[in-house]
Coordinates of C-alpha atoms in Angstrom, one line a residue:
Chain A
X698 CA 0.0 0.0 0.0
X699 CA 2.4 2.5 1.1
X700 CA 4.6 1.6 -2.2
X701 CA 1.9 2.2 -4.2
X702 CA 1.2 5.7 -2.3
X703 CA 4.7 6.9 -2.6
X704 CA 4.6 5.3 -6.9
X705 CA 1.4 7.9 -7.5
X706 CA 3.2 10.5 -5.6
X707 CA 6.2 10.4 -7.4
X708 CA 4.4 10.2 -10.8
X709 CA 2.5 13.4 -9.7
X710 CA 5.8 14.6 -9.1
X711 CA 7.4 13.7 -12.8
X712 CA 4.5 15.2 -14.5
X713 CA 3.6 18.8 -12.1
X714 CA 4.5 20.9 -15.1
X715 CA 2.2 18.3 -17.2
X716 CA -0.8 19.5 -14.8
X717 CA -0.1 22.7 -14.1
X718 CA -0.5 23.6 -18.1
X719 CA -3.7 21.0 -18.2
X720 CA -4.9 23.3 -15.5
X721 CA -3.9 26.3 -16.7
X722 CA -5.7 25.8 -20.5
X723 CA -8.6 24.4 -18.5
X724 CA -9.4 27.3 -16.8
X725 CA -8.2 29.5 -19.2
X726 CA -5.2 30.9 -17.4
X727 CA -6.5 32.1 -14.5
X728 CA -4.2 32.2 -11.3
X729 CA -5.9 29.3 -9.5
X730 CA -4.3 27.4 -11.4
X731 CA -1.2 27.0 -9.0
X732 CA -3.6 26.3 -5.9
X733 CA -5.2 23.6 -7.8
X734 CA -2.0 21.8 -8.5
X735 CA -1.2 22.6 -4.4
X736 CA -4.3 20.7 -4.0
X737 CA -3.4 17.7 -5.7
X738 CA -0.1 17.2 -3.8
X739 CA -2.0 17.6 -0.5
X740 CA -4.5 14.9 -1.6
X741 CA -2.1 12.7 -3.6
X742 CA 0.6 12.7 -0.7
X743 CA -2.4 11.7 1.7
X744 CA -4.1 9.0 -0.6
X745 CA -4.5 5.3 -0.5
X746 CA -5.7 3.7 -3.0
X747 CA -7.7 0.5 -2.8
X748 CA -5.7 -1.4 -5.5
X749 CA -2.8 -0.8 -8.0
X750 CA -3.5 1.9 -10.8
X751 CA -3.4 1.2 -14.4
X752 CA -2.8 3.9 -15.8
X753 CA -1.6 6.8 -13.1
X754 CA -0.8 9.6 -15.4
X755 CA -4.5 9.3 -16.2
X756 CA -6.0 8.4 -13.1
X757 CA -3.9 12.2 -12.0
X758 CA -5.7 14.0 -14.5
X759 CA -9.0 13.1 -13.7
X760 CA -8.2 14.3 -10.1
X761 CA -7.6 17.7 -11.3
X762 CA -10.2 17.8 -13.5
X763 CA -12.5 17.0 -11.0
X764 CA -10.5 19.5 -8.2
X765 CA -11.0 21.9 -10.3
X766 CA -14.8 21.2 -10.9
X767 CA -15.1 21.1 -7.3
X768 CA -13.1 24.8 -7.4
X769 CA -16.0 25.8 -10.0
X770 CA -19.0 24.7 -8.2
X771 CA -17.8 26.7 -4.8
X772 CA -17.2 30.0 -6.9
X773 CA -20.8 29.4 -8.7
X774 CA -22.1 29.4 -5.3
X775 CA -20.5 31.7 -3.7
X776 CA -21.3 34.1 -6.8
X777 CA -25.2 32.9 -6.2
X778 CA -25.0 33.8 -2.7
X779 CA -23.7 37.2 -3.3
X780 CA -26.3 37.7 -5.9
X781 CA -28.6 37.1 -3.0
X782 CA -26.9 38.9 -0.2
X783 CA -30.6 40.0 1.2
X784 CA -31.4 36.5 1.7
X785 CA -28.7 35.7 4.0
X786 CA -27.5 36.2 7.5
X787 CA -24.1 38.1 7.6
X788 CA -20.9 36.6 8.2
X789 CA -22.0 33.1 6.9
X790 CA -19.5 30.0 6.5
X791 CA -19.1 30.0 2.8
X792 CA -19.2 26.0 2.9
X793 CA -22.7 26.1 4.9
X794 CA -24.8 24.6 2.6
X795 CA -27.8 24.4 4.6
X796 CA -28.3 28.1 3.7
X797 CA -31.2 27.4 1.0
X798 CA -33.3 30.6 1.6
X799 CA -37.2 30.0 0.1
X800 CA -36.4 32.3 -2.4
X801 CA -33.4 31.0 -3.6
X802 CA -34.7 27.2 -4.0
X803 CA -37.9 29.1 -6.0
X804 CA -35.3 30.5 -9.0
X805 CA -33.3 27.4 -9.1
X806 CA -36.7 24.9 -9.3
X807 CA -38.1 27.8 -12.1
X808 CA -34.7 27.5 -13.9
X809 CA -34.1 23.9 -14.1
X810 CA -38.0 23.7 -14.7
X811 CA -36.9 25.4 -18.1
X812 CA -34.0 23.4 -19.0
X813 CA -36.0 20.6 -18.3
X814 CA -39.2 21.4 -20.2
X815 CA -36.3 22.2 -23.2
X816 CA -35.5 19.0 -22.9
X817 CA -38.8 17.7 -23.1
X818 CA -39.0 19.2 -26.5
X819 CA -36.5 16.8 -27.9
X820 CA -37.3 13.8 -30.2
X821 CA -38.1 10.6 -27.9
X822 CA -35.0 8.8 -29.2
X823 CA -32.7 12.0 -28.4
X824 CA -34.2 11.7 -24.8
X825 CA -33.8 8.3 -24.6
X826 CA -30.3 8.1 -25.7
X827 CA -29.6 11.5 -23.4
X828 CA -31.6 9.8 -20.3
X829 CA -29.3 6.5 -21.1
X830 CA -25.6 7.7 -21.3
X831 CA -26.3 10.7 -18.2
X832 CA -28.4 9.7 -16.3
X833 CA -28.1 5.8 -15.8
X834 CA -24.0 6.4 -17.1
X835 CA -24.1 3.8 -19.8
X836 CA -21.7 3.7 -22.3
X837 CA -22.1 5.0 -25.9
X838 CA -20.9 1.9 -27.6
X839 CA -23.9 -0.4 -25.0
X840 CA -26.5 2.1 -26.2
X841 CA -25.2 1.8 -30.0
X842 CA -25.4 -2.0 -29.6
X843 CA -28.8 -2.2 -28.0
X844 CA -30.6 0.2 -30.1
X845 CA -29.1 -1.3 -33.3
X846 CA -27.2 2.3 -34.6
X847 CA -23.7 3.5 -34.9
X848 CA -21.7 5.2 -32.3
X849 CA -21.8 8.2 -34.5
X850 CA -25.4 8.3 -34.2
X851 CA -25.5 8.0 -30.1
X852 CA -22.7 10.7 -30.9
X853 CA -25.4 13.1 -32.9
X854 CA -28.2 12.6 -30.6
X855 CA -26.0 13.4 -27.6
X856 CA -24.5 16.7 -28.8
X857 CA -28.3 17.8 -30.0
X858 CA -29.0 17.6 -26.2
X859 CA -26.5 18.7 -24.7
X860 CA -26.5 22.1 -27.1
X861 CA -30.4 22.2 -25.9
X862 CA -29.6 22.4 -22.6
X863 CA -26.8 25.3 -23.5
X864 CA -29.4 27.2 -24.9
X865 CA -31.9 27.2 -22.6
X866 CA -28.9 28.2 -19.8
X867 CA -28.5 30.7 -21.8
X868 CA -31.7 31.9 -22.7
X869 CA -32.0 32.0 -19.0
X870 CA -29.0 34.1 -18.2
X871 CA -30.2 36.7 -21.2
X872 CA -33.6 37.1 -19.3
X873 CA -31.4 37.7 -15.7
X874 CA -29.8 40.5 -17.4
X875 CA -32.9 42.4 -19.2
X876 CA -34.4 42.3 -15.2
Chain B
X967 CA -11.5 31.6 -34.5
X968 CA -13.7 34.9 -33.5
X969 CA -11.7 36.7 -31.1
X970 CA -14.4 37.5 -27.8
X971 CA -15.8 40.3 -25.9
X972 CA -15.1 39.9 -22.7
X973 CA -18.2 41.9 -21.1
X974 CA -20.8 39.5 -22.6
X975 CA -18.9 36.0 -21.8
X976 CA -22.2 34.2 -20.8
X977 CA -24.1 35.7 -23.5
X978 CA -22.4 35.6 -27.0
X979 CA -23.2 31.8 -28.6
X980 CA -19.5 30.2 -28.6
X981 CA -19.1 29.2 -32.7
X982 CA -20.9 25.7 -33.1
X983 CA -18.0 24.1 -34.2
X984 CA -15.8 24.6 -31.1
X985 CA -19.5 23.9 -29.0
X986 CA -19.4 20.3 -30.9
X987 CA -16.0 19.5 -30.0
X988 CA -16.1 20.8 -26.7
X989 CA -19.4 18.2 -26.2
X990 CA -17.0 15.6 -27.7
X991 CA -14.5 16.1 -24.8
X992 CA -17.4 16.1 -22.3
X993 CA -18.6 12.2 -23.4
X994 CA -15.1 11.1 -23.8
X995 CA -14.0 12.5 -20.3
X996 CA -17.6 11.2 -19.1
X997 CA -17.2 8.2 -20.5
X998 CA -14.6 7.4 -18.5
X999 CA -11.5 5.7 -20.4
X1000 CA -9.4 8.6 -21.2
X1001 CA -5.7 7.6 -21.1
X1002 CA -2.9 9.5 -20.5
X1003 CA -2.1 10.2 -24.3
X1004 CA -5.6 11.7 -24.7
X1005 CA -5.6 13.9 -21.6
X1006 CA -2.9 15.5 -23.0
X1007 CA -4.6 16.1 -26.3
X1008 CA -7.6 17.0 -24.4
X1009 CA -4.9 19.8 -22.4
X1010 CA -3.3 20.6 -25.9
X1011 CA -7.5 21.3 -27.3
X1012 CA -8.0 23.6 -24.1
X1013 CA -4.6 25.6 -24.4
X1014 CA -5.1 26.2 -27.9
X1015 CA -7.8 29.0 -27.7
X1016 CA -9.4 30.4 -24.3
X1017 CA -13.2 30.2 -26.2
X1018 CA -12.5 26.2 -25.9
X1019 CA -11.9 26.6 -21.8
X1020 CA -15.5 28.3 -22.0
X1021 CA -17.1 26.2 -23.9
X1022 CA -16.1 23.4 -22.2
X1023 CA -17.2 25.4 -19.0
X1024 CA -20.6 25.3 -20.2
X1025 CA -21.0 21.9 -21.1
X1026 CA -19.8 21.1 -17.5
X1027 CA -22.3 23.7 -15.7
X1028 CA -25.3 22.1 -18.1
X1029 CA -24.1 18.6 -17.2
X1030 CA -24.5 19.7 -13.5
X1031 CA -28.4 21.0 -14.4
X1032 CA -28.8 17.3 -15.4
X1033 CA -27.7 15.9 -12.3
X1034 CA -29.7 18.1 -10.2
X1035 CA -32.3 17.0 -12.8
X1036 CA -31.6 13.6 -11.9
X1037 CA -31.8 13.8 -8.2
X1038 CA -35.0 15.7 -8.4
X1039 CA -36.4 13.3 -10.0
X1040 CA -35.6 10.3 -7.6
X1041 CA -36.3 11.9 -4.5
X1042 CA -39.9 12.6 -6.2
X1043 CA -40.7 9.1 -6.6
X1044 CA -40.2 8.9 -2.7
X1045 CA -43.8 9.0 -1.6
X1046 CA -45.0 7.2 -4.5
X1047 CA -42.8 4.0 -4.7
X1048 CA -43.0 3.2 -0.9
X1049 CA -41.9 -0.8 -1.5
X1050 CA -38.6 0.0 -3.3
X1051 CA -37.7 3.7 -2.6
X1052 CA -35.6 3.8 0.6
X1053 CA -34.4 7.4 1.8
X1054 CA -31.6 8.8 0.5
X1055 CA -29.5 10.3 3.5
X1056 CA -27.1 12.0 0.9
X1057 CA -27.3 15.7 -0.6
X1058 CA -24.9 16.9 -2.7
X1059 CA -24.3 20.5 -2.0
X1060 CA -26.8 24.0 -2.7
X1061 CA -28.0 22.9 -6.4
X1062 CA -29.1 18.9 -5.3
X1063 CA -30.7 20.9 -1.9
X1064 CA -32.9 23.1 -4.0
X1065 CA -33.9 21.2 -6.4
X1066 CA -34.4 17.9 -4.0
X1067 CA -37.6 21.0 -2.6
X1068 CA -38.2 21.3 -6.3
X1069 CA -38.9 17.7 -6.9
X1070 CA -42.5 17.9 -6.4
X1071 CA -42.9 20.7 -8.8
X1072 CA -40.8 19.3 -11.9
X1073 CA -41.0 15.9 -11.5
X1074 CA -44.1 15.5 -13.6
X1075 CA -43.4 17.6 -17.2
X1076 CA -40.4 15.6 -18.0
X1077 CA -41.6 11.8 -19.0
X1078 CA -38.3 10.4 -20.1
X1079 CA -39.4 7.7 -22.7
X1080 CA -38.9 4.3 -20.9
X1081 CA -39.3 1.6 -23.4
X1082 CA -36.0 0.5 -25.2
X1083 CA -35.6 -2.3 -28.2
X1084 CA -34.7 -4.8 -25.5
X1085 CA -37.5 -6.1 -23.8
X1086 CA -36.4 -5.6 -19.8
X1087 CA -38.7 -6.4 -16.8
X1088 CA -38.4 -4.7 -13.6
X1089 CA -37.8 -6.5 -10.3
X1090 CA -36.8 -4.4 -7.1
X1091 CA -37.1 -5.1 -3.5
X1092 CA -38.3 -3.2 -0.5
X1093 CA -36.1 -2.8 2.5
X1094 CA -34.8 -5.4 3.6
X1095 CA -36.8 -8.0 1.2
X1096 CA -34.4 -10.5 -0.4
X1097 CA -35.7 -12.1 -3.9
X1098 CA -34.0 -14.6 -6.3
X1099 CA -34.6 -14.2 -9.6
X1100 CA -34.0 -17.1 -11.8
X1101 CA -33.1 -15.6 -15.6
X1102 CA -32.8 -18.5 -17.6
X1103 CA -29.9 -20.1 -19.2
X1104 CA -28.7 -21.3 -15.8
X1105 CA -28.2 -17.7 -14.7
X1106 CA -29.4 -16.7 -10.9
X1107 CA -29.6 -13.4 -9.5
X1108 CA -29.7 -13.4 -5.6
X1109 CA -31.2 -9.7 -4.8
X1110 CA -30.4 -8.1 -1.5
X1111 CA -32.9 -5.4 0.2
X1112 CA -33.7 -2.1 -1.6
X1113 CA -32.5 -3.5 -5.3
X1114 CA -33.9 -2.5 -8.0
X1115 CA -33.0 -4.2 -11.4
X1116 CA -34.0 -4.6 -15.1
X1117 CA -33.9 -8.1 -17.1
X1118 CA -33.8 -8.9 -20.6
X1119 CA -33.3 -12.3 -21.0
X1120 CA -31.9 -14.1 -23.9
X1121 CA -29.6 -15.7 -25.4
X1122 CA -26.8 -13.3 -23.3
X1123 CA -29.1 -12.4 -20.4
X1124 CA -28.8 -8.3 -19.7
X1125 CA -29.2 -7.4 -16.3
X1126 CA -29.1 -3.7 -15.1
X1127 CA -28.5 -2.8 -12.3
X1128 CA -30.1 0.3 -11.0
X1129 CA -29.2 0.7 -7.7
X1130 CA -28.5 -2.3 -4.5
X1131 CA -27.0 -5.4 -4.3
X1132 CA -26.9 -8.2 -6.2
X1133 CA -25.1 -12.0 -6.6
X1134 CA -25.0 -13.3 -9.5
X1135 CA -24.6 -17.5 -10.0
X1136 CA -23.8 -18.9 -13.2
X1137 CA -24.2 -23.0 -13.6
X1138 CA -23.2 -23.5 -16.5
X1139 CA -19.7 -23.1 -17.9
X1140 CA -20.1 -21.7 -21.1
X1141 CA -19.0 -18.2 -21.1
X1142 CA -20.5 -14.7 -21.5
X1143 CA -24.0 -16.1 -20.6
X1144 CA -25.0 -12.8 -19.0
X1145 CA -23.8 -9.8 -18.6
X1146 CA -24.1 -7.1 -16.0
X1147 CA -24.3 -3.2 -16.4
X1148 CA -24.4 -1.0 -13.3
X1149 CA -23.3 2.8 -14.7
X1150 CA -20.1 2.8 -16.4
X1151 CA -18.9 -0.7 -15.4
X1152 CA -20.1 -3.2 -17.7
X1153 CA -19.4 -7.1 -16.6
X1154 CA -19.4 -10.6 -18.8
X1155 CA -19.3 -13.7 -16.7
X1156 CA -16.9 -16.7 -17.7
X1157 CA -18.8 -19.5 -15.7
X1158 CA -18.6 -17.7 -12.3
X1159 CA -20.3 -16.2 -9.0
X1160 CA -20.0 -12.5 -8.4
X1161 CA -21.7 -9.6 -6.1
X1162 CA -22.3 -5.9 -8.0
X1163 CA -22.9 -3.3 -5.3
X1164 CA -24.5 0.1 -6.5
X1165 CA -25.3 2.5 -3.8
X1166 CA -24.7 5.8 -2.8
X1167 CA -22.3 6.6 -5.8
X1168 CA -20.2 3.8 -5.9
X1169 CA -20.0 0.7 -7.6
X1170 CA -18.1 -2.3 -6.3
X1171 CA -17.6 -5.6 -7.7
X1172 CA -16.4 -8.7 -6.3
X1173 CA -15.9 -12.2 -7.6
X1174 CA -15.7 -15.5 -5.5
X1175 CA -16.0 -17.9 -8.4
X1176 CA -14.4 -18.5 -11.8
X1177 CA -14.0 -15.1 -13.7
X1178 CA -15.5 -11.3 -14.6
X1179 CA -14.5 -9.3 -17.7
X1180 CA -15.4 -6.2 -16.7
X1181 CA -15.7 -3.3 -19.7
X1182 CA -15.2 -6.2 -22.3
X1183 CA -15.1 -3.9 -25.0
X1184 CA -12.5 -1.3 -23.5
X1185 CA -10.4 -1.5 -20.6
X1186 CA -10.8 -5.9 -20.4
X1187 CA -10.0 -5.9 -16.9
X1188 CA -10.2 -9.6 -15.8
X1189 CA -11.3 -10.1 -12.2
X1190 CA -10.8 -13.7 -11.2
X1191 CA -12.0 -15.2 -7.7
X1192 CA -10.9 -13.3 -5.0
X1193 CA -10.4 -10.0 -7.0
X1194 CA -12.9 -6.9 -6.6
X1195 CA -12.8 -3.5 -8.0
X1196 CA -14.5 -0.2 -7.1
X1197 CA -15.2 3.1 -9.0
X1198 CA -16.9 6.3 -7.9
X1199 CA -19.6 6.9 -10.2
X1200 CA -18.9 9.9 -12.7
X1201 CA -14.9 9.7 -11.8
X1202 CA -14.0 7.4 -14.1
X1203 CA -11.4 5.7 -12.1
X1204 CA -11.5 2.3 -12.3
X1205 CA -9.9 0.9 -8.5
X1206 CA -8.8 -2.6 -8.3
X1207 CA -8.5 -4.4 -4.9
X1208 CA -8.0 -8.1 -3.5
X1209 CA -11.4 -9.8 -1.2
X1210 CA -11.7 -13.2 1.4
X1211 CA -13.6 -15.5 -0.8
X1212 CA -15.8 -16.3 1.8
X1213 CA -16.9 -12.7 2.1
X1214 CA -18.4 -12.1 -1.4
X1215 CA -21.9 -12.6 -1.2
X1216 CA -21.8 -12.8 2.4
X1217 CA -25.0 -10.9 3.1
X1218 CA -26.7 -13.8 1.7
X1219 CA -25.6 -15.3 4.7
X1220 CA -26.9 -12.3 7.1
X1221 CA -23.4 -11.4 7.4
X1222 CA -21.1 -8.9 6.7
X1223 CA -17.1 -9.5 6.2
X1224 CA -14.3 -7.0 5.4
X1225 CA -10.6 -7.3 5.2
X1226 CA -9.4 -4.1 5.9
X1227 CA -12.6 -1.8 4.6
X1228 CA -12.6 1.9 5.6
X1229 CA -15.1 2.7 8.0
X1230 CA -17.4 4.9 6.2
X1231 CA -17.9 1.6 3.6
X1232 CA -19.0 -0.2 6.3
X1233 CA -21.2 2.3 8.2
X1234 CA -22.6 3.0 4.0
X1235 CA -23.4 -1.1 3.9
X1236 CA -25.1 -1.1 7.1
X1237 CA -27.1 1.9 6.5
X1238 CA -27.9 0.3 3.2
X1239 CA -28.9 -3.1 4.9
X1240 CA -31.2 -2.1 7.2
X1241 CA -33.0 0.3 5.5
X1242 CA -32.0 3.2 7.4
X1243 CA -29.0 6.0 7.8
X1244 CA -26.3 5.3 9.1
X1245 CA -23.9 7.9 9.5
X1246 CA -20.0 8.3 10.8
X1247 CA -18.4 10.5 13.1
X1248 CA -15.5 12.2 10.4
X1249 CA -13.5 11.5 13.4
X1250 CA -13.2 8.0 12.5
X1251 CA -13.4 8.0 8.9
X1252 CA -9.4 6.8 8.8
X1253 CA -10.5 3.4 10.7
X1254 CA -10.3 0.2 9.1
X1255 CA -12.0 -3.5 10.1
X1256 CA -11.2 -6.5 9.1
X1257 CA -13.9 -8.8 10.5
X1258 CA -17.5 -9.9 10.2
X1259 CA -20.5 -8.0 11.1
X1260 CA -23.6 -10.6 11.5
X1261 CA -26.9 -8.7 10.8
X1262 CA -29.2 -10.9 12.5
X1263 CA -30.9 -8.8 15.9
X1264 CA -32.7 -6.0 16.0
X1265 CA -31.6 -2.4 13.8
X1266 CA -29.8 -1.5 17.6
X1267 CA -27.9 -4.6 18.1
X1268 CA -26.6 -4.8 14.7
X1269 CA -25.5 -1.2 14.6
X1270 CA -24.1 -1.3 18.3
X1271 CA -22.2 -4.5 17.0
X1272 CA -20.6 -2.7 13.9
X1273 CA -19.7 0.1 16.4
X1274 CA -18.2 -1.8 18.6
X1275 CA -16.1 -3.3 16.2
X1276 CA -15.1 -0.2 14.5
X1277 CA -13.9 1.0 18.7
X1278 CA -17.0 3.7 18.4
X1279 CA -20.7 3.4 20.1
X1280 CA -23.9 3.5 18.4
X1281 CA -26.2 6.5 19.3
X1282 CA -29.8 7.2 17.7
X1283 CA -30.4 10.2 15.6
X1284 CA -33.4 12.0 14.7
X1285 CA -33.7 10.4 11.1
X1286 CA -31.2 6.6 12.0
X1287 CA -28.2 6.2 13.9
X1288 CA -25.1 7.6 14.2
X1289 CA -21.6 5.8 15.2
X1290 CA -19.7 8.1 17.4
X1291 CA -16.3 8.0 18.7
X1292 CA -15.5 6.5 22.1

């Protein structure tokens, strides 16, 4: 176990320049890049994993990409919360996240009540395939294979719904500015 | 490439063609096999033109409407589906909060289309129900409590599983006579016994008979008896691990057996057993057990028994139990 440990560590080590410039292009330059990497040691120097890793160069940049989802999410919250200053109390935690106000839960149900009815508009089959590889995670090629078309078709119906939802996002974001 | 104006980000439409390959990157990194090689095509992509970063963004902030989507929807069909629904103890942050309220409201404009080319049949169990399904061609699913699955039987049996536990027997020897989805981790039998676990996020997979290709068509990773693997749904990361024989399928049983299993696993598969949360003090999140937990007894007894094991103490909760440190 602890080989293993020290093996991940010391590929994250070979390769820091490797993620820094993955995370750098991923979020466009910006300076957090440099605490995401910071992150990653911290969590790769403290990690055990369960088993050996195939592929650990990999396995190292899905950890940042999802470190610097998680980065993302917190900054799209803490932008909604300033947005909604009134609703809160002052000097809240920024990681409470029991601090749903009424108001707050009422534009994000209307909102994702839009995407949602946008996506009801889709063909069946789009929804189908959309509701197959998100929602219950299957894989393209299993959904190709049951429903007897080509991966380049799955392909199609996929991008048609995710651009949907892009729209209506921001269709959304357009009506926020003109209140 | 259009060169941006910087006051309108969210508004001006991204050029179509950098939207489609940016949705490409999205399934491939979703789909979960992206190896080294493509990361770094996937980093070259990014670096070559900040509008790619954005679109990206956006694909990834839509993707997270369709989770929220997804949540709302199950924690509507709560109330309804009484026999197979248990509670979900788990919320994921503000978006999952609010829209977990907003189930109610949205849960009945979307109807997803159900019906697919393969004929599937639904089985699920209530909490703490156990059900053996017998599929044909020698195949046997053993389902634990709070299971749901889909069927299609044939000449390879499909069996989905949608969220529980289940062990799966195989008779005969001939290989590949069923073949297992639960999310991203697809399994193909080679005359064998094996347990899928899908709760709470993760998947886990364990074999105590013959042998499991799991992803047939991709990674091939071949688990033979005594081999397990685990992956957090939506990471991608495929975890293998080593498991006592005797412990796969051990619920079947009324038991529980670890070799060195983090705590929160455990407290998760006891929660998950009895129909009821069961939650961890953080404090001992970094203890490991390697033993057996036996489930027979009352919801107290088994829960003060897994405590006690784990050097904590049981205490009741307003919604389950809690195991809190000495």
């Amino acid at each position: 176990m602890a080989d293993e440990d020290q093996g991940l560590s010391a590929v994250f080590l070979a390769n820091r320049a490797t993620l820094l410039r993955f995370a750098m292009a991923r979020l466009a330059g910006a300076p957090e890049s440099e605490d995401v990497i910071h992150d990653m040691w911290l969590k790769v120097s403290g990690y055990q994993p369960s088993g050996p890793i195939a592929d650990p160069l990999g396995y190292l940049f899905r950890m940042t990409e999802n470190v610097i989802r998680d980065l993302q999410r917190s900054a799209a919250r803490r932008r909604a919360r300033e947005a909604h200053w009134m609703d809160e109390t002052p000097g809240m935690q920024s990681g409470d996240k029991n601090s749903i106000s009424p108001e707050k839960i009422a534009v994000e149900r209307d909102r994702l009540r839009r995407v949602e009815a946008r996506i009801a508009e889709l063909p069946e089959r789009t929804r189908l395939i959309f509701r197959a590889f998100r929602l219950e995670k299957r894989k393209q090629a299993d959904i190709a294979r049951e429903l007897g078309i080509s991966l380049s078709a799955v392909e199609k119906h996929l991008q048609r719904a995710y651009k949907t939802v892009i729209a209506a996002r921001r269709d959304d974001d357009a009506e926020m500015e003109v209140e | 490439m259009t060169s941006s104006d910087n006051m309108d980000d969210n508004l001006t439409p991204i050029d179509d063609a950098i939207v489609s390959q940016a949705v490409q990157w999205h399934l491939r990194v979703e789909g979960g096999d992206m190896t080294a090689p493509v990361w770094q095509e996937f980093s070259a992509w990014l670096a070559a033109d900040p509008l790619h970063a954005r679109a990206y963004d956006q694909i990834v902030e839509a993707d997270d409407d369709l989770v929220a989507l997804e949540n709302s929807e199950a924690v509507a069909a709560l109330p309804v589906a009484a026999n197979d629904e248990p509670t979900s103890p788990s919320r994921r942050g503000f978006l999952i909060g609010g829209s977990a309220i907003a189930a109610a409201v949205v849960a009945g404009i979307l109807l997803w289309p159900s019906q697919n080319e393969l004929r599937f049949e639904r089985y699920a169990t209530g909490p703490l129900e156990k059900r053996t399904v017998d599929i044909g061609n020698g195949v046997r699913i053993e389902m634990n409590g709070a299971t749901k699955i889909d069927v299609a039987r044939g000449e390879q049996a499909v069996v989905r599983l949608a969220r529980g536990e289940v062990a799966v027997f195989i008779e005969k020897r001939a290989p590949a006579a069923v073949r297992v989805e639960a999310g991203q981790i697809s399994l193909v039998d080679n005359g064998t016994i094996f347990n899928v676990i899908r709760h709470d996020g993760l998947i886990r997979v364990a074999v105590s008979e013959g042998e499991v290709i799991a992803n047939p068509e991709r990674q091939a990773i071949a688990l033979t008896a005594g081999q397990s693997l685990q992956m957090r749904e939506g990471s991608g990361i495929i975890e293998r691990g080593v498991v006592d024989i005797e412990a796969v399928a051990a619920w079947r049983r009324g038991q529980l057996a670890y070799s060195d299993t983090p705590a929160q696993v455990i407290a998760t598969d006891i929660g998950r057993n009895l129909a009821i949360p069961v939650n961890l003090d953080p404090s001992m999140a970094d203890r490991r057990l390697t033993g057996v937990v036996q489930l027979d007894g009352d919801e107290a007894e088994v829960v003060a028994r897994a405590a006690s094991l784990l050097g904590g103490r049981a205490q009741q909760t307003a919604n389950g139990w809690a195991i809190t440190a000495n």
